[in-house]
Amino acid sequence: MIFNVNDFFHSQMFHLVVTHDVSEAVHQAALHTLSERHPVMGYSSRVVGEKLCFDEGGHWDKRFYVNNKGCRKYVSNNWPTHGKYQAGYLETDFQARGLINKDGKSPFKSFPFFQDALEIRKTYQAFFASFVDSYYSHDSDVKKDTELQNWIKEATKADVQDFPSELDKKSLVEVLTHFGFIVSVVHHGLNGGDPMGSKATLPFHLPALYAPLPKEKGVTDLMPFLPPPMEAVQLIGFLASFNRPFYQTQKTKRTMEYAFDEDEDTTHQLKRLNDKTKEAAKKFSRRA
């Protein structure tokens, strides 16, 4: 129980650093430097619910053993390391942690998490390679794009950790690929169905203990450590919302298959982009 209390806190705060904070800092820099019609602008958007979680009396105050101020401190302390942009690239990150070697080989007999994640990342990479190729014929075209160059400067000024200091076609593809990957795969891996499936099973998975830690062995009654019935129902309901069932049922689909879908009923960035990008989006949908 105690381990799972810490695990739940860590996974939720960690996901804020490596997905929300990283992507929102990059997006904020884009808002300051890229025009609304710039093709890159449509693929740099992410929003977080500040009032939902971090306000006084919000979810963190109600659910965690650490209040919202402690959560903010954790995020701030981990930003300089876990918030690094290029170091967060999937293969770069896994190699640094010894999970794969420089050739992408793992010491494990089976590593489905990496294999599946890598396949999805390659799908994003293929889309953004087509996207970049369709707008920039040469590296020099990227360097001549003053809005992109200002974006780099603004991101650096905004303290985006480890953001590229200059862009060519290859690095632009990597920047956009990582952005798409962290706001979908990484985010939902940490903050999607997992909280409900593995962290809402009472009495073993709690966001906090509701009684002081025992000082002696031999505890036979777990009830004092569990949330009251109404709080337990609210907790399970809150975590169930992370499954996001509306992603499949609402009119505009929001699963990864439809990440670059052109919906006739919505104003979508794809409608404003060129035909090569639209064709790449169709290929992405078939592979996703």
PDB file of C-alpha atoms in Angstrom:
ATOM      1  CA  MET A   1       0.000   0.000   0.000  1.00  0.00           C
ATOM      2  CA  ILE A   2       2.734   2.445   0.970  1.00  0.00           C
ATOM      3  CA  PHE A   3       4.689   1.761  -2.217  1.00  0.00           C
ATOM      4  CA  ASN A   4       1.622   2.360  -4.370  1.00  0.00           C
ATOM      5  CA  VAL A   5       0.883   5.650  -2.606  1.00  0.00           C
ATOM      6  CA  ASN A   6       4.316   6.890  -3.633  1.00  0.00           C
ATOM      7  CA  ASP A   7       4.080   5.324  -7.102  1.00  0.00           C
ATOM      8  CA  PHE A   8       0.825   7.090  -7.892  1.00  0.00           C
ATOM      9  CA  PHE A   9       2.173  10.471  -6.794  1.00  0.00           C
ATOM     10  CA  HIS A  10       5.405   9.992  -8.729  1.00  0.00           C
ATOM     11  CA  SER A  11       3.759   8.865 -11.972  1.00  0.00           C
ATOM     12  CA  GLN A  12       1.341  11.796 -12.006  1.00  0.00           C
ATOM     13  CA  MET A  13       3.929  14.451 -11.168  1.00  0.00           C
ATOM     14  CA  PHE A  14       6.481  12.883 -13.517  1.00  0.00           C
ATOM     15  CA  HIS A  15       3.966  12.958 -16.368  1.00  0.00           C
ATOM     16  CA  LEU A  16       3.455  16.680 -15.789  1.00  0.00           C
ATOM     17  CA  VAL A  17       7.169  17.354 -16.188  1.00  0.00           C
ATOM     18  CA  VAL A  18       7.882  15.204 -19.251  1.00  0.00           C
ATOM     19  CA  THR A  19       4.684  15.925 -21.196  1.00  0.00           C
ATOM     20  CA  HIS A  20       2.689  18.984 -20.101  1.00  0.00           C
ATOM     21  CA  ASP A  21       5.535  21.221 -18.999  1.00  0.00           C
ATOM     22  CA  VAL A  22       7.820  20.389 -21.904  1.00  0.00           C
ATOM     23  CA  SER A  23       5.152  20.688 -24.596  1.00  0.00           C
ATOM     24  CA  GLU A  24       3.503  23.777 -23.138  1.00  0.00           C
ATOM     25  CA  ALA A  25       6.787  25.652 -22.897  1.00  0.00           C
ATOM     26  CA  VAL A  26       7.497  24.867 -26.552  1.00  0.00           C
ATOM     27  CA  HIS A  27       3.953  25.826 -27.530  1.00  0.00           C
ATOM     28  CA  GLN A  28       4.140  29.088 -25.601  1.00  0.00           C
ATOM     29  CA  ALA A  29       7.323  29.975 -27.465  1.00  0.00           C
ATOM     30  CA  ALA A  30       5.534  29.175 -30.733  1.00  0.00           C
ATOM     31  CA  LEU A  31       2.641  31.464 -29.818  1.00  0.00           C
ATOM     32  CA  HIS A  32       5.110  34.314 -29.389  1.00  0.00           C
ATOM     33  CA  THR A  33       6.937  33.773 -32.675  1.00  0.00           C
ATOM     34  CA  LEU A  34       4.928  31.810 -35.254  1.00  0.00           C
ATOM     35  CA  SER A  35       2.066  33.347 -37.175  1.00  0.00           C
ATOM     36  CA  GLU A  36      -1.292  31.590 -37.087  1.00  0.00           C
ATOM     37  CA  ARG A  37      -0.817  30.526 -40.711  1.00  0.00           C
ATOM     38  CA  HIS A  38       2.649  29.039 -40.230  1.00  0.00           C
ATOM     39  CA  PRO A  39       2.430  25.274 -40.951  1.00  0.00           C
ATOM     40  CA  VAL A  40       4.315  24.325 -37.770  1.00  0.00           C
ATOM     41  CA  MET A  41       1.926  26.316 -35.599  1.00  0.00           C
ATOM     42  CA  GLY A  42      -0.840  23.738 -35.829  1.00  0.00           C
ATOM     43  CA  TYR A  43       1.355  21.003 -34.368  1.00  0.00           C
ATOM     44  CA  SER A  44       2.574  22.702 -31.210  1.00  0.00           C
ATOM     45  CA  SER A  45      -0.505  22.932 -28.986  1.00  0.00           C
ATOM     46  CA  ARG A  46      -1.117  21.499 -25.500  1.00  0.00           C
ATOM     47  CA  VAL A  47      -3.179  22.734 -22.562  1.00  0.00           C
ATOM     48  CA  VAL A  48      -3.153  21.746 -18.873  1.00  0.00           C
ATOM     49  CA  GLY A  49      -5.923  22.134 -16.279  1.00  0.00           C
ATOM     50  CA  GLU A  50      -4.298  24.482 -13.772  1.00  0.00           C
ATOM     51  CA  LYS A  51      -7.468  25.113 -11.784  1.00  0.00           C
ATOM     52  CA  LEU A  52      -8.527  21.473 -11.858  1.00  0.00           C
ATOM     53  CA  CYS A  53      -5.446  20.193 -10.068  1.00  0.00           C
ATOM     54  CA  PHE A  54      -3.160  22.875  -8.639  1.00  0.00           C
ATOM     55  CA  ASP A  55      -5.564  25.347  -7.087  1.00  0.00           C
ATOM     56  CA  GLU A  56      -6.170  25.346  -3.341  1.00  0.00           C
ATOM     57  CA  GLY A  57      -8.658  22.575  -2.625  1.00  0.00           C
ATOM     58  CA  GLY A  58      -8.099  21.017  -6.060  1.00  0.00           C
ATOM     59  CA  HIS A  59      -7.489  17.369  -6.877  1.00  0.00           C
ATOM     60  CA  TRP A  60      -3.950  17.306  -5.530  1.00  0.00           C
ATOM     61  CA  ASP A  61      -5.034  18.722  -2.169  1.00  0.00           C
ATOM     62  CA  LYS A  62      -7.907  16.251  -2.005  1.00  0.00           C
ATOM     63  CA  ARG A  63      -6.191  13.114  -3.278  1.00  0.00           C
ATOM     64  CA  PHE A  64      -2.453  13.148  -2.572  1.00  0.00           C
ATOM     65  CA  TYR A  65      -0.488  12.981   0.638  1.00  0.00           C
ATOM     66  CA  VAL A  66       1.446  15.978  -0.738  1.00  0.00           C
ATOM     67  CA  ASN A  67      -0.507  19.210  -1.206  1.00  0.00           C
ATOM     68  CA  ASN A  68      -0.499  21.412  -4.304  1.00  0.00           C
ATOM     69  CA  LYS A  69       2.517  23.400  -3.091  1.00  0.00           C
ATOM     70  CA  GLY A  70       4.529  20.212  -2.665  1.00  0.00           C
ATOM     71  CA  CYS A  71       3.452  19.083  -6.126  1.00  0.00           C
ATOM     72  CA  ARG A  72       4.634  22.370  -7.627  1.00  0.00           C
ATOM     73  CA  LYS A  73       7.960  22.005  -5.843  1.00  0.00           C
ATOM     74  CA  TYR A  74       8.443  18.472  -7.181  1.00  0.00           C
ATOM     75  CA  VAL A  75       7.729  19.609 -10.738  1.00  0.00           C
ATOM     76  CA  SER A  76      10.076  22.606 -10.446  1.00  0.00           C
ATOM     77  CA  ASN A  77      12.887  20.531  -8.952  1.00  0.00           C
ATOM     78  CA  ASN A  78      12.667  17.916 -11.714  1.00  0.00           C
ATOM     79  CA  TRP A  79      12.314  20.343 -14.620  1.00  0.00           C
ATOM     80  CA  PRO A  80      16.087  20.832 -15.209  1.00  0.00           C
ATOM     81  CA  THR A  81      16.631  17.075 -15.661  1.00  0.00           C
ATOM     82  CA  HIS A  82      13.434  15.297 -16.719  1.00  0.00           C
ATOM     83  CA  GLY A  83      12.341  18.381 -18.651  1.00  0.00           C
ATOM     84  CA  LYS A  84      15.202  18.121 -21.146  1.00  0.00           C
ATOM     85  CA  TYR A  85      13.878  18.096 -24.701  1.00  0.00           C
ATOM     86  CA  GLN A  86      16.395  16.241 -26.882  1.00  0.00           C
ATOM     87  CA  ALA A  87      17.478  13.986 -24.021  1.00  0.00           C
ATOM     88  CA  GLY A  88      13.846  12.889 -23.843  1.00  0.00           C
ATOM     89  CA  TYR A  89      13.845  11.429 -27.362  1.00  0.00           C
ATOM     90  CA  LEU A  90      12.796   7.799 -26.969  1.00  0.00           C
ATOM     91  CA  GLU A  91      15.965   6.062 -28.107  1.00  0.00           C
ATOM     92  CA  THR A  92      18.244   8.692 -26.550  1.00  0.00           C
ATOM     93  CA  ASP A  93      16.479   8.354 -23.210  1.00  0.00           C
ATOM     94  CA  PHE A  94      16.487   4.550 -23.227  1.00  0.00           C
ATOM     95  CA  GLN A  95      20.138   4.388 -24.214  1.00  0.00           C
ATOM     96  CA  ALA A  96      21.096   6.782 -21.400  1.00  0.00           C
ATOM     97  CA  ARG A  97      19.295   4.511 -18.937  1.00  0.00           C
ATOM     98  CA  GLY A  98      21.023   1.382 -20.237  1.00  0.00           C
ATOM     99  CA  LEU A  99      17.808  -0.114 -21.587  1.00  0.00           C
ATOM    100  CA  ILE A 100      19.147  -0.304 -25.152  1.00  0.00           C
ATOM    101  CA  ASN A 101      22.602  -0.003 -26.679  1.00  0.00           C
ATOM    102  CA  LYS A 102      23.726   2.370 -29.430  1.00  0.00           C
ATOM    103  CA  ASP A 103      22.382  -0.086 -32.022  1.00  0.00           C
ATOM    104  CA  GLY A 104      18.936  -0.094 -30.430  1.00  0.00           C
ATOM    105  CA  LYS A 105      19.336  -3.611 -29.026  1.00  0.00           C
ATOM    106  CA  SER A 106      17.949  -4.406 -25.591  1.00  0.00           C
ATOM    107  CA  PRO A 107      19.530  -6.776 -23.028  1.00  0.00           C
ATOM    108  CA  PHE A 108      16.062  -8.192 -22.348  1.00  0.00           C
ATOM    109  CA  LYS A 109      14.705 -11.241 -24.143  1.00  0.00           C
ATOM    110  CA  SER A 110      11.513  -9.320 -24.756  1.00  0.00           C
ATOM    111  CA  PHE A 111      10.924  -5.587 -24.477  1.00  0.00           C
ATOM    112  CA  PRO A 112       7.428  -4.999 -25.910  1.00  0.00           C
ATOM    113  CA  PHE A 113       7.048  -1.548 -24.381  1.00  0.00           C
ATOM    114  CA  PHE A 114      10.035  -0.216 -26.293  1.00  0.00           C
ATOM    115  CA  GLN A 115       9.237  -2.152 -29.458  1.00  0.00           C
ATOM    116  CA  ASP A 116       5.650  -0.896 -29.575  1.00  0.00           C
ATOM    117  CA  ALA A 117       6.592   2.657 -28.618  1.00  0.00           C
ATOM    118  CA  LEU A 118       9.351   2.749 -31.237  1.00  0.00           C
ATOM    119  CA  GLU A 119       6.958   1.620 -33.961  1.00  0.00           C
ATOM    120  CA  ILE A 120       4.522   4.388 -33.053  1.00  0.00           C
ATOM    121  CA  ARG A 121       7.309   6.955 -32.900  1.00  0.00           C
ATOM    122  CA  LYS A 122       8.468   5.916 -36.369  1.00  0.00           C
ATOM    123  CA  THR A 123       4.919   6.478 -37.609  1.00  0.00           C
ATOM    124  CA  TYR A 124       5.014  10.031 -36.271  1.00  0.00           C
ATOM    125  CA  GLN A 125       8.479  10.487 -37.727  1.00  0.00           C
ATOM    126  CA  ALA A 126       7.342   9.381 -41.190  1.00  0.00           C
ATOM    127  CA  PHE A 127       4.475  11.865 -41.118  1.00  0.00           C
ATOM    128  CA  PHE A 128       6.613  14.797 -40.026  1.00  0.00           C
ATOM    129  CA  ALA A 129       9.362  13.909 -42.511  1.00  0.00           C
ATOM    130  CA  SER A 130       6.790  14.190 -45.311  1.00  0.00           C
ATOM    131  CA  PHE A 131       5.416  17.360 -43.752  1.00  0.00           C
ATOM    132  CA  VAL A 132       8.827  19.047 -43.541  1.00  0.00           C
ATOM    133  CA  ASP A 133       9.889  17.850 -47.020  1.00  0.00           C
ATOM    134  CA  SER A 134       6.729  19.319 -48.523  1.00  0.00           C
ATOM    135  CA  TYR A 135       7.469  22.807 -47.173  1.00  0.00           C
ATOM    136  CA  TYR A 136      11.273  22.940 -47.103  1.00  0.00           C
ATOM    137  CA  SER A 137      13.311  21.630 -50.035  1.00  0.00           C
ATOM    138  CA  HIS A 138      16.700  22.280 -48.445  1.00  0.00           C
ATOM    139  CA  ASP A 139      18.221  22.913 -45.032  1.00  0.00           C
ATOM    140  CA  SER A 140      18.861  26.469 -46.150  1.00  0.00           C
ATOM    141  CA  ASP A 141      15.097  26.989 -46.491  1.00  0.00           C
ATOM    142  CA  VAL A 142      14.674  26.157 -42.814  1.00  0.00           C
ATOM    143  CA  LYS A 143      17.432  28.563 -41.855  1.00  0.00           C
ATOM    144  CA  LYS A 144      15.812  31.307 -43.957  1.00  0.00           C
ATOM    145  CA  ASP A 145      12.505  30.889 -42.124  1.00  0.00           C
ATOM    146  CA  THR A 146      12.790  33.749 -39.647  1.00  0.00           C
ATOM    147  CA  GLU A 147       9.742  32.604 -37.683  1.00  0.00           C
ATOM    148  CA  LEU A 148      11.285  29.194 -37.019  1.00  0.00           C
ATOM    149  CA  GLN A 149      14.584  30.783 -36.033  1.00  0.00           C
ATOM    150  CA  ASN A 150      12.788  33.141 -33.661  1.00  0.00           C
ATOM    151  CA  TRP A 151      10.962  30.131 -32.225  1.00  0.00           C
ATOM    152  CA  ILE A 152      14.300  28.563 -31.266  1.00  0.00           C
ATOM    153  CA  LYS A 153      15.479  31.763 -29.619  1.00  0.00           C
ATOM    154  CA  GLU A 154      12.209  32.195 -27.737  1.00  0.00           C
ATOM    155  CA  ALA A 155      12.195  28.588 -26.516  1.00  0.00           C
ATOM    156  CA  THR A 156      15.738  28.996 -25.226  1.00  0.00           C
ATOM    157  CA  LYS A 157      14.813  32.279 -23.555  1.00  0.00           C
ATOM    158  CA  ALA A 158      11.808  30.536 -21.975  1.00  0.00           C
ATOM    159  CA  ASP A 159      14.207  28.041 -20.368  1.00  0.00           C
ATOM    160  CA  VAL A 160      13.103  25.042 -22.430  1.00  0.00           C
ATOM    161  CA  GLN A 161      15.800  22.605 -21.373  1.00  0.00           C
ATOM    162  CA  ASP A 162      17.990  21.057 -24.077  1.00  0.00           C
ATOM    163  CA  PHE A 163      16.029  22.517 -27.008  1.00  0.00           C
ATOM    164  CA  PRO A 164      18.028  22.556 -30.286  1.00  0.00           C
ATOM    165  CA  SER A 165      20.130  25.684 -30.690  1.00  0.00           C
ATOM    166  CA  GLU A 166      19.618  25.588 -34.455  1.00  0.00           C
ATOM    167  CA  LEU A 167      17.321  23.790 -36.866  1.00  0.00           C
ATOM    168  CA  ASP A 168      17.771  22.022 -40.164  1.00  0.00           C
ATOM    169  CA  LYS A 169      15.279  19.678 -41.826  1.00  0.00           C
ATOM    170  CA  LYS A 170      16.350  16.615 -39.852  1.00  0.00           C
ATOM    171  CA  SER A 171      16.307  18.309 -36.452  1.00  0.00           C
ATOM    172  CA  LEU A 172      12.958  19.975 -37.216  1.00  0.00           C
ATOM    173  CA  VAL A 173      11.482  16.545 -37.959  1.00  0.00           C
ATOM    174  CA  GLU A 174      12.864  15.265 -34.648  1.00  0.00           C
ATOM    175  CA  VAL A 175      11.487  18.237 -32.699  1.00  0.00           C
ATOM    176  CA  LEU A 176       8.000  17.782 -34.141  1.00  0.00           C
ATOM    177  CA  THR A 177       8.122  13.989 -33.794  1.00  0.00           C
ATOM    178  CA  HIS A 178       9.012  14.233 -30.121  1.00  0.00           C
ATOM    179  CA  PHE A 179       6.286  16.802 -29.545  1.00  0.00           C
ATOM    180  CA  GLY A 180       3.640  14.575 -31.116  1.00  0.00           C
ATOM    181  CA  PHE A 181       4.951  11.536 -29.256  1.00  0.00           C
ATOM    182  CA  ILE A 182       4.964  13.059 -25.769  1.00  0.00           C
ATOM    183  CA  VAL A 183       1.486  14.618 -25.997  1.00  0.00           C
ATOM    184  CA  SER A 184      -0.025  11.309 -27.096  1.00  0.00           C
ATOM    185  CA  VAL A 185       1.898   8.118 -26.327  1.00  0.00           C
ATOM    186  CA  VAL A 186       3.948   9.266 -23.333  1.00  0.00           C
ATOM    187  CA  HIS A 187       1.123  11.299 -21.842  1.00  0.00           C
ATOM    188  CA  HIS A 188      -1.538   8.633 -22.161  1.00  0.00           C
ATOM    189  CA  GLY A 189       0.877   5.902 -21.113  1.00  0.00           C
ATOM    190  CA  LEU A 190       1.310   7.698 -17.792  1.00  0.00           C
ATOM    191  CA  ASN A 191      -2.044   9.435 -17.539  1.00  0.00           C
ATOM    192  CA  GLY A 192      -4.458   7.404 -19.654  1.00  0.00           C
ATOM    193  CA  GLY A 193      -6.100   4.118 -18.712  1.00  0.00           C
ATOM    194  CA  ASP A 194      -3.272   3.139 -16.365  1.00  0.00           C
ATOM    195  CA  PRO A 195      -4.485   5.034 -13.262  1.00  0.00           C
ATOM    196  CA  MET A 196      -7.836   3.247 -13.362  1.00  0.00           C
ATOM    197  CA  GLY A 197      -6.517  -0.175 -14.310  1.00  0.00           C
ATOM    198  CA  SER A 198      -3.680  -0.364 -11.807  1.00  0.00           C
ATOM    199  CA  LYS A 199      -4.165   2.382  -9.246  1.00  0.00           C
ATOM    200  CA  ALA A 200      -7.840   2.425  -8.288  1.00  0.00           C
ATOM    201  CA  THR A 201      -8.100  -1.038  -6.768  1.00  0.00           C
ATOM    202  CA  LEU A 202      -8.884  -0.524  -3.112  1.00  0.00           C
ATOM    203  CA  PRO A 203      -7.418  -1.276  -0.656  1.00  0.00           C
ATOM    204  CA  PHE A 204      -4.080  -1.828  -2.372  1.00  0.00           C
ATOM    205  CA  HIS A 205      -3.778   1.284  -4.534  1.00  0.00           C
ATOM    206  CA  LEU A 206      -4.211   4.601  -2.777  1.00  0.00           C
ATOM    207  CA  PRO A 207      -3.123   8.169  -3.555  1.00  0.00           C
ATOM    208  CA  ALA A 208      -2.716   8.728   0.194  1.00  0.00           C
ATOM    209  CA  LEU A 209      -3.077   6.927   3.522  1.00  0.00           C
ATOM    210  CA  TYR A 210      -5.898   8.205   5.710  1.00  0.00           C
ATOM    211  CA  ALA A 211      -4.236   7.305   9.012  1.00  0.00           C
ATOM    212  CA  PRO A 212      -0.682   7.663  10.388  1.00  0.00           C
ATOM    213  CA  LEU A 213       1.797   4.939   9.495  1.00  0.00           C
ATOM    214  CA  PRO A 214       1.756   2.082  12.014  1.00  0.00           C
ATOM    215  CA  LYS A 215       4.739   1.907  14.354  1.00  0.00           C
ATOM    216  CA  GLU A 216       4.480  -1.830  14.942  1.00  0.00           C
ATOM    217  CA  LYS A 217       3.860  -4.936  12.852  1.00  0.00           C
ATOM    218  CA  GLY A 218       0.697  -6.971  13.071  1.00  0.00           C
ATOM    219  CA  VAL A 219      -1.881  -4.588  11.591  1.00  0.00           C
ATOM    220  CA  THR A 220      -5.029  -6.595  10.852  1.00  0.00           C
ATOM    221  CA  ASP A 221      -7.509  -3.838  10.020  1.00  0.00           C
ATOM    222  CA  LEU A 222      -6.879  -1.813   6.866  1.00  0.00           C
ATOM    223  CA  MET A 223     -10.064   0.227   7.047  1.00  0.00           C
ATOM    224  CA  PRO A 224      -8.580   3.205   8.953  1.00  0.00           C
ATOM    225  CA  PHE A 225      -6.050   3.698   6.154  1.00  0.00           C
ATOM    226  CA  LEU A 226      -8.691   3.780   3.407  1.00  0.00           C
ATOM    227  CA  PRO A 227     -10.699   6.803   2.272  1.00  0.00           C
ATOM    228  CA  PRO A 228     -14.253   7.137   3.613  1.00  0.00           C
ATOM    229  CA  PRO A 229     -16.926   5.590   1.338  1.00  0.00           C
ATOM    230  CA  MET A 230     -17.930   8.836  -0.392  1.00  0.00           C
ATOM    231  CA  GLU A 231     -14.303   9.840  -0.900  1.00  0.00           C
ATOM    232  CA  ALA A 232     -13.570   6.367  -2.304  1.00  0.00           C
ATOM    233  CA  VAL A 233     -16.400   6.687  -4.827  1.00  0.00           C
ATOM    234  CA  GLN A 234     -15.168  10.138  -5.871  1.00  0.00           C
ATOM    235  CA  LEU A 235     -11.617   8.815  -6.201  1.00  0.00           C
ATOM    236  CA  ILE A 236     -12.664   5.923  -8.440  1.00  0.00           C
ATOM    237  CA  GLY A 237     -14.844   8.235 -10.523  1.00  0.00           C
ATOM    238  CA  PHE A 238     -11.986  10.710 -10.880  1.00  0.00           C
ATOM    239  CA  LEU A 239      -9.553   8.021 -11.991  1.00  0.00           C
ATOM    240  CA  ALA A 240     -12.106   6.430 -14.324  1.00  0.00           C
ATOM    241  CA  SER A 241     -12.250   9.707 -16.236  1.00  0.00           C
ATOM    242  CA  PHE A 242      -8.639   9.080 -17.271  1.00  0.00           C
ATOM    243  CA  ASN A 243      -9.884   6.286 -19.522  1.00  0.00           C
ATOM    244  CA  ARG A 244     -11.407   9.060 -21.667  1.00  0.00           C
ATOM    245  CA  PRO A 245     -14.244   6.993 -23.169  1.00  0.00           C
ATOM    246  CA  PHE A 246     -15.483  10.078 -25.022  1.00  0.00           C
ATOM    247  CA  TYR A 247     -12.415   9.901 -27.275  1.00  0.00           C
ATOM    248  CA  GLN A 248     -14.198   7.201 -29.266  1.00  0.00           C
ATOM    249  CA  THR A 249     -17.815   8.259 -28.840  1.00  0.00           C
ATOM    250  CA  GLN A 250     -17.785  12.000 -29.468  1.00  0.00           C
ATOM    251  CA  LYS A 251     -18.387  13.335 -32.963  1.00  0.00           C
ATOM    252  CA  THR A 252     -14.773  14.358 -33.514  1.00  0.00           C
ATOM    253  CA  LYS A 253     -12.631  11.291 -32.787  1.00  0.00           C
ATOM    254  CA  ARG A 254      -9.594  11.893 -30.597  1.00  0.00           C
ATOM    255  CA  THR A 255      -7.755   8.579 -30.579  1.00  0.00           C
ATOM    256  CA  MET A 256      -4.309   8.447 -32.171  1.00  0.00           C
ATOM    257  CA  GLU A 257      -5.700   7.062 -35.411  1.00  0.00           C
ATOM    258  CA  TYR A 258      -7.370  10.440 -35.945  1.00  0.00           C
ATOM    259  CA  ALA A 259      -4.445  12.606 -34.785  1.00  0.00           C
ATOM    260  CA  PHE A 260      -4.173  14.258 -38.196  1.00  0.00           C
ATOM    261  CA  ASP A 261      -7.692  13.593 -39.403  1.00  0.00           C
ATOM    262  CA  GLU A 262      -9.534  16.158 -41.507  1.00  0.00           C
ATOM    263  CA  ASP A 263     -13.018  16.424 -40.042  1.00  0.00           C
ATOM    264  CA  GLU A 264     -15.535  18.270 -42.191  1.00  0.00           C
ATOM    265  CA  ASP A 265     -17.355  19.592 -39.129  1.00  0.00           C
ATOM    266  CA  THR A 266     -14.352  21.197 -37.471  1.00  0.00           C
ATOM    267  CA  THR A 267     -11.809  23.846 -38.370  1.00  0.00           C
ATOM    268  CA  HIS A 268      -8.704  21.700 -38.503  1.00  0.00           C
ATOM    269  CA  GLN A 269      -5.141  22.716 -39.246  1.00  0.00           C
ATOM    270  CA  LEU A 270      -4.876  19.994 -41.890  1.00  0.00           C
ATOM    271  CA  LYS A 271      -7.341  21.801 -44.132  1.00  0.00           C
ATOM    272  CA  ARG A 272      -4.902  24.671 -44.513  1.00  0.00           C
ATOM    273  CA  LEU A 273      -1.896  22.529 -45.361  1.00  0.00           C
ATOM    274  CA  ASN A 274      -0.689  21.220 -48.701  1.00  0.00           C
ATOM    275  CA  ASP A 275      -1.731  18.032 -50.474  1.00  0.00           C
ATOM    276  CA  LYS A 276       1.475  16.133 -49.639  1.00  0.00           C
ATOM    277  CA  THR A 277       0.838  16.663 -45.943  1.00  0.00           C
ATOM    278  CA  LYS A 278      -2.764  15.529 -46.312  1.00  0.00           C
ATOM    279  CA  GLU A 279      -1.601  12.357 -48.045  1.00  0.00           C
ATOM    280  CA  ALA A 280       0.943  11.763 -45.270  1.00  0.00           C
ATOM    281  CA  ALA A 281      -1.881  12.155 -42.744  1.00  0.00           C
ATOM    282  CA  LYS A 282      -3.859   9.407 -44.470  1.00  0.00           C
ATOM    283  CA  LYS A 283      -0.847   7.096 -44.298  1.00  0.00           C
ATOM    284  CA  PHE A 284      -0.432   7.920 -40.606  1.00  0.00           C
ATOM    285  CA  SER A 285      -4.064   7.010 -39.941  1.00  0.00           C
ATOM    286  CA  ARG A 286      -3.658   3.655 -41.671  1.00  0.00           C
ATOM    287  CA  ARG A 287      -0.518   2.810 -39.679  1.00  0.00           C
ATOM    288  CA  ALA A 288      -1.676   4.113 -36.279  1.00  0.00           C
TER     289      ALA A 288
END
